[in-house]
Amino acid sequence: MRCGRRNQRRAGLALAAVAALLVAGCGQSADPKGADGAKGGAKGGTAGAGASAKASVAPLGPGEVRVGGAVAKPYSVTLTDLRKLPQASVEVTFTSAKGEQHHTYQGVPLHDVLKTAEPRFDAAKKNGQLRGFVSATGGGDYRAVFAWAEIDPGFAKSQVLLAVSEDGVAFDDAAGPRLVVPQDTKGGRYVSELNQLWVGVVDPVVDGAK
């Protein structure tokens, strides 16, 4: 009888050990760093000084912009972070549904913000960065796309900005920054309530279409 009870206790302990291992394994697989590899190296680079490193799968806070895609260090940034960085100012004119617009914006060059995430361009290819593009998503799932050459100062004459203010009036922290595209004659790519910047490369699409 005692042997039977001892065997039952041993079986119960074995089951408890297996259950503990399973729970530990599930906890590891739920690590937010799992799919994308890291919580982002926002502390390095131009925009990293004030940027908040986040796991790419974490929910976005009000006014927060996630930077990800084909990058080594995905991270997120807020208006508060952007205001702490060196600012640029630009006067623009563009047309919108409300007619012709004239504004002065202040903000951080988009290239600086993306450079902090370390885009993964193929250095073995001549001007490999010219195969890159950036998708910008704003409120209401509004989206616009930029070729990398449009935002890289090595190729572009003007700077696309992540604006923090318009005509001297700061944007609300909960609304987030606005993209400002001085070279555009229409305001379609002036993405407001920006919440995502995604870097991509055209090679997989183009080569896959052959």
Coordinates of C-alpha atoms in Angstrom, one line a residue:
M1 CA 0.0 0.0 0.0
R2 CA 2.8 2.3 1.0
C3 CA 4.7 1.5 -2.3
G4 CA 1.5 2.4 -4.2
R5 CA 1.3 5.8 -2.5
R6 CA 5.0 6.5 -3.1
N7 CA 4.5 5.7 -6.7
Q8 CA 1.5 8.1 -6.9
R9 CA 3.6 10.8 -5.3
R10 CA 6.5 10.3 -7.7
A11 CA 4.1 10.4 -10.7
G12 CA 2.5 13.6 -9.4
L13 CA 5.9 15.2 -9.0
A14 CA 6.9 14.2 -12.5
L15 CA 3.7 15.7 -14.0
A16 CA 4.3 18.9 -12.0
A17 CA 7.9 19.1 -13.4
V18 CA 6.6 18.6 -17.0
A19 CA 4.0 21.3 -16.5
A20 CA 6.6 23.7 -15.1
L21 CA 8.7 23.2 -18.2
L22 CA 5.8 23.7 -20.5
V23 CA 4.9 27.0 -18.8
A24 CA 8.5 28.2 -19.0
G25 CA 8.6 27.3 -22.7
C26 CA 5.4 29.2 -23.4
G27 CA 6.8 32.2 -21.5
Q28 CA 9.9 32.2 -23.7
S29 CA 7.9 32.0 -27.0
A30 CA 5.8 35.0 -25.9
D31 CA 9.0 37.1 -25.6
P32 CA 8.2 40.3 -27.6
K33 CA 11.7 40.2 -29.0
G34 CA 11.1 36.8 -30.6
A35 CA 9.9 37.6 -34.2
D36 CA 12.0 40.7 -34.9
G37 CA 15.0 39.9 -32.8
A38 CA 15.4 43.0 -30.7
K39 CA 13.7 45.9 -29.0
G40 CA 15.5 48.3 -31.2
G41 CA 18.7 50.3 -30.7
A42 CA 17.2 53.7 -30.4
K43 CA 20.0 55.0 -28.1
G44 CA 22.5 55.2 -31.0
G45 CA 22.5 57.6 -33.9
T46 CA 21.0 61.0 -34.6
A47 CA 17.4 60.4 -33.6
G48 CA 18.2 57.8 -31.0
A49 CA 19.2 60.4 -28.3
G50 CA 15.5 60.9 -27.3
A51 CA 13.9 57.9 -28.9
S52 CA 12.0 55.3 -26.9
A53 CA 13.1 51.8 -27.9
K54 CA 10.1 49.5 -28.1
A55 CA 9.4 45.9 -29.2
S56 CA 8.0 46.0 -32.7
V57 CA 5.0 44.0 -31.6
A58 CA 4.1 46.2 -28.6
P59 CA 0.9 48.3 -28.9
L60 CA 1.5 51.9 -29.9
G61 CA 0.8 54.7 -27.5
P62 CA -0.9 57.9 -28.5
G63 CA 1.2 59.9 -30.9
E64 CA 3.9 57.2 -31.1
V65 CA 5.5 56.3 -34.4
R66 CA 6.9 52.8 -35.1
V67 CA 10.0 52.5 -37.3
G68 CA 10.5 49.1 -38.7
G69 CA 10.7 46.8 -41.7
A70 CA 14.1 46.0 -43.3
V71 CA 16.1 47.6 -40.5
A72 CA 18.6 46.3 -37.9
K73 CA 17.2 48.3 -35.0
P74 CA 13.4 48.8 -35.0
Y75 CA 12.3 51.4 -32.5
S76 CA 9.5 53.9 -31.8
V77 CA 9.6 57.7 -31.4
T78 CA 7.2 60.3 -30.1
L79 CA 6.8 64.1 -30.6
T80 CA 8.5 64.6 -27.2
D81 CA 11.5 62.7 -28.5
L82 CA 11.5 64.6 -31.8
R83 CA 11.4 68.0 -30.1
K84 CA 14.7 67.2 -28.3
L85 CA 16.5 66.7 -31.6
P86 CA 18.1 69.3 -33.9
Q87 CA 15.3 71.0 -35.8
A88 CA 15.0 72.2 -39.4
S89 CA 12.4 74.7 -40.7
V90 CA 10.8 74.9 -44.1
E91 CA 8.2 77.1 -45.9
V92 CA 5.9 75.2 -48.2
T93 CA 3.1 75.8 -50.7
F94 CA 0.8 73.0 -51.8
T95 CA -2.8 72.4 -52.8
S96 CA -5.3 70.3 -50.9
A97 CA -9.1 69.8 -50.8
K98 CA -9.2 73.1 -48.9
G99 CA -7.3 74.9 -51.7
E100 CA -3.8 76.3 -51.8
Q101 CA -1.9 76.1 -48.5
H102 CA 1.0 78.2 -47.3
H103 CA 2.7 77.0 -44.1
T104 CA 6.0 77.0 -42.2
Y105 CA 6.9 73.7 -40.5
Q106 CA 9.5 72.8 -38.0
G107 CA 10.7 69.3 -37.4
V108 CA 13.4 66.6 -37.8
P109 CA 14.6 65.3 -41.2
L110 CA 13.0 62.0 -42.0
H111 CA 16.3 60.6 -43.1
D112 CA 17.8 61.2 -39.7
V113 CA 15.0 59.3 -38.0
L114 CA 15.3 56.3 -40.4
K115 CA 19.1 56.3 -40.3
T116 CA 18.9 55.5 -36.5
A117 CA 17.1 52.3 -37.3
E118 CA 19.9 51.2 -39.6
P119 CA 18.2 50.2 -42.9
R120 CA 19.4 47.0 -44.4
F121 CA 20.5 47.9 -47.9
D122 CA 22.8 45.6 -49.9
A123 CA 26.2 47.2 -49.8
A124 CA 27.4 44.8 -52.5
K125 CA 25.2 46.4 -55.1
K126 CA 26.0 49.8 -56.6
N127 CA 23.9 52.4 -54.9
G128 CA 22.1 49.7 -53.1
Q129 CA 20.0 52.2 -51.1
L130 CA 18.3 53.3 -54.3
R131 CA 16.4 50.0 -54.3
G132 CA 14.8 51.1 -51.0
F133 CA 11.5 52.7 -50.2
V134 CA 9.6 53.9 -47.2
S135 CA 5.9 53.4 -46.5
A136 CA 4.4 56.0 -44.2
T137 CA 1.1 55.2 -42.5
G138 CA -1.1 57.8 -40.7
G139 CA -4.5 58.0 -39.0
G140 CA -7.4 56.1 -40.5
D141 CA -5.0 53.7 -42.3
Y142 CA -3.9 56.5 -44.7
R143 CA -0.6 55.5 -46.5
A144 CA 1.9 57.0 -48.8
V145 CA 5.2 55.7 -50.3
F146 CA 8.6 57.4 -50.8
A147 CA 11.6 56.2 -52.8
W148 CA 14.7 56.3 -50.6
A149 CA 16.3 58.8 -53.0
E150 CA 13.6 61.3 -52.2
I151 CA 14.6 61.5 -48.5
D152 CA 18.4 60.8 -48.7
P153 CA 20.3 64.2 -48.7
G154 CA 22.9 62.6 -50.9
F155 CA 20.4 62.5 -53.7
A156 CA 17.5 64.8 -52.9
K157 CA 17.6 68.6 -53.0
S158 CA 15.0 69.1 -50.3
Q159 CA 14.4 67.4 -46.9
V160 CA 11.2 65.5 -46.0
L161 CA 10.5 66.4 -42.4
L162 CA 8.8 64.8 -39.5
A163 CA 7.1 68.1 -38.4
V164 CA 6.5 68.9 -34.7
S165 CA 4.8 72.2 -35.4
E166 CA 2.9 74.2 -38.0
D167 CA 3.2 78.0 -38.2
G168 CA 4.7 78.1 -34.8
V169 CA 1.9 76.0 -33.2
A170 CA 3.0 72.7 -31.7
F171 CA 1.1 69.6 -32.7
D172 CA -0.7 67.8 -29.9
D173 CA 1.3 65.0 -28.4
A174 CA -1.5 62.5 -28.8
A175 CA -1.8 63.3 -32.5
G176 CA 1.8 62.6 -33.4
P177 CA 4.0 64.3 -36.0
R178 CA 3.1 65.1 -39.6
L179 CA 5.2 64.4 -42.7
V180 CA 6.1 67.5 -44.7
V181 CA 7.2 67.0 -48.3
P182 CA 8.5 70.4 -49.7
Q183 CA 9.0 69.0 -53.3
D184 CA 5.3 68.0 -53.7
T185 CA 2.8 70.3 -55.3
K186 CA -0.1 68.5 -53.7
G187 CA -0.6 67.6 -50.0
G188 CA -1.4 63.9 -50.5
R189 CA 1.9 62.8 -48.9
Y190 CA 1.7 65.2 -46.0
V191 CA 0.7 62.3 -43.9
S192 CA -0.8 63.5 -40.6
E193 CA -1.2 61.5 -37.3
L194 CA 1.8 59.5 -38.5
N195 CA 2.1 56.2 -36.6
Q196 CA 4.3 53.9 -38.8
L197 CA 7.4 54.2 -41.0
W198 CA 8.3 51.0 -42.8
V199 CA 11.5 50.5 -44.8
G200 CA 11.5 48.0 -47.6
V201 CA 13.5 46.9 -50.6
V202 CA 12.0 46.3 -54.1
D203 CA 14.3 43.3 -55.0
P204 CA 12.0 40.6 -53.6
V205 CA 9.0 41.9 -55.5
V206 CA 10.8 42.6 -58.8
D207 CA 12.9 39.4 -58.8
G208 CA 9.9 37.4 -57.8
A209 CA 7.9 38.7 -60.7
K210 CA 10.3 37.2 -63.3

